[in-house]
Structures are given as C-alpha cells and as structure tokens.
mmCIF file of C-alpha atoms in Angstrom:
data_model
loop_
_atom_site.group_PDB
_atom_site.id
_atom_site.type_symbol
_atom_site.label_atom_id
_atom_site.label_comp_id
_atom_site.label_asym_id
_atom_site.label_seq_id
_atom_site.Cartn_x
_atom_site.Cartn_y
_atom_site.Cartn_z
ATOM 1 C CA UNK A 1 7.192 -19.930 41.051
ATOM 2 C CA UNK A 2 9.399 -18.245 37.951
ATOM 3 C CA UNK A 3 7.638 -15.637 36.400
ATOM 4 C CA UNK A 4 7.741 -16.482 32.121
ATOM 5 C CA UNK A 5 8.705 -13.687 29.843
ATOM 6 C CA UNK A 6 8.086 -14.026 26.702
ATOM 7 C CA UNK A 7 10.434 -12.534 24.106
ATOM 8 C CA UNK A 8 10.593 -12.106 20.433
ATOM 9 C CA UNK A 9 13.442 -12.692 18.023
ATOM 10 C CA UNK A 10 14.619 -9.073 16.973
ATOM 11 C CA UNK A 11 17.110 -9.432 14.210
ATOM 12 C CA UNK A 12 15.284 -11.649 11.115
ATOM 13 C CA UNK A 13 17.490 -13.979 8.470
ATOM 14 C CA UNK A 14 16.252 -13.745 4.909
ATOM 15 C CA UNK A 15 13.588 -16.725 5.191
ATOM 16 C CA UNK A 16 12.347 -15.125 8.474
ATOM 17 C CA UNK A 17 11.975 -11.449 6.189
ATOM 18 C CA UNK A 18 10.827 -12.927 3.284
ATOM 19 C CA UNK A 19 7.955 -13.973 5.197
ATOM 20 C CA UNK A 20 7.829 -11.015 7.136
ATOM 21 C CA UNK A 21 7.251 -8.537 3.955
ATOM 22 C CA UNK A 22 6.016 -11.167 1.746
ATOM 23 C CA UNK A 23 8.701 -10.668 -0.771
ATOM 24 C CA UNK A 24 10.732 -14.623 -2.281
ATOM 25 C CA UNK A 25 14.269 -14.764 -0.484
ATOM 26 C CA UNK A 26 16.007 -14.618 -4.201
ATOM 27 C CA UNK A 27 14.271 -11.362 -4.886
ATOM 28 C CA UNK A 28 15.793 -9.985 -0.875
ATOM 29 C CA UNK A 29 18.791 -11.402 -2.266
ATOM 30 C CA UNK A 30 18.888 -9.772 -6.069
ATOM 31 C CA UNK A 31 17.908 -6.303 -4.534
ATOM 32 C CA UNK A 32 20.528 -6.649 -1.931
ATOM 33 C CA UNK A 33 23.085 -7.563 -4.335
ATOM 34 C CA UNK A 34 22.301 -4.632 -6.901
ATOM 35 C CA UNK A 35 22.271 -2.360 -3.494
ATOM 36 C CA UNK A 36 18.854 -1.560 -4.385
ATOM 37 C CA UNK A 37 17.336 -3.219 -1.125
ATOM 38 C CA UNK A 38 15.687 0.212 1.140
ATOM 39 C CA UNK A 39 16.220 -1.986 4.544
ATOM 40 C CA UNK A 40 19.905 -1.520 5.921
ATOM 41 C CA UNK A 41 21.029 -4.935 6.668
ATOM 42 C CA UNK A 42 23.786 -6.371 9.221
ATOM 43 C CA UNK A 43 26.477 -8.531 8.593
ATOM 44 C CA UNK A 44 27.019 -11.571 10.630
ATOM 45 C CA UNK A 45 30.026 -13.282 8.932
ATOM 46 C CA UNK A 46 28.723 -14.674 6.031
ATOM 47 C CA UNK A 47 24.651 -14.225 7.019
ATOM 48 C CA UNK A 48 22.614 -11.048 6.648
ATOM 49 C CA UNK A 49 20.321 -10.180 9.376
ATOM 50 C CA UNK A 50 17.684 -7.495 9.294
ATOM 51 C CA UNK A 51 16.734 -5.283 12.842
ATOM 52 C CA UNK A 52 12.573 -6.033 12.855
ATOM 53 C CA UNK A 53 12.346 -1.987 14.046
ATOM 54 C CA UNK A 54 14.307 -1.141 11.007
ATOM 55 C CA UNK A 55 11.830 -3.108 8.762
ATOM 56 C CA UNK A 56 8.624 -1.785 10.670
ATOM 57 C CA UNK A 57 9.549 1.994 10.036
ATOM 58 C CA UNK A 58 10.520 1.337 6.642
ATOM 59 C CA UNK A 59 6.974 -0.361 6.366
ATOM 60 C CA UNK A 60 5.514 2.679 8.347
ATOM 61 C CA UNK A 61 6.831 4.813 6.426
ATOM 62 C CA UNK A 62 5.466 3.589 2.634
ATOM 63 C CA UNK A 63 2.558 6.476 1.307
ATOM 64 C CA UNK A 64 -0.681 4.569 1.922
ATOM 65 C CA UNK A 65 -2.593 2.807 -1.365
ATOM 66 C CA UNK A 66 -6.195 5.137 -0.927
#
C-alpha cells in the first residue's frame, strides 16, 4: 500500500495571490510596478511568483483593526 502525502503549492502566481489576500491582479500588478508592493516577489523568466511564508508573515505582521 503507498502511503499519500499531501502537499501544498508554496510559491503563488498573481491569480493564485490575488485570491489569497483578496486584492484584483491589476492592483498586485500596479503596486508591483510603482515598487510599492510590501511582498518581495521572485522572478521566473517573465512570471512573478510570491513564497506563501513570505505573504503569511507579511499578513502576520499587519497591527490588528481593534
């Protein structure tokens, strides 16, 4: 019998992030453009790809709304 493992997808494309934070891929896009995006991105050629721990602290790390 083969034990399953279940693993998720670490690094997130711009549809995948825009979900993710709820923000509209052309705003990711604007702020990353105007280098005004807090959430270091990688390049991949010609895609951008975001590390999900990267975005999580970043998240973690907003003051909260009391």
């Amino acid at each position: 019998m083969r034990a399953t493992t279940t693993f998720e997808k670490r690094l997130l494309g711009v549809k995948e992030l825009s979900e993710y934070i709820g923000l509209r891929p052309q705003t990711i896009y604007n702020l990353v453009s105007a280098r005004k995006f807090p959430i270091k991105h990688k390049r991949f050629g010609r895609l951008l790809k975001w590390d999900i721990l990267d975005i999580d602290h970043y998240v973690d790390s907003l003051p909260a709304n009391n």
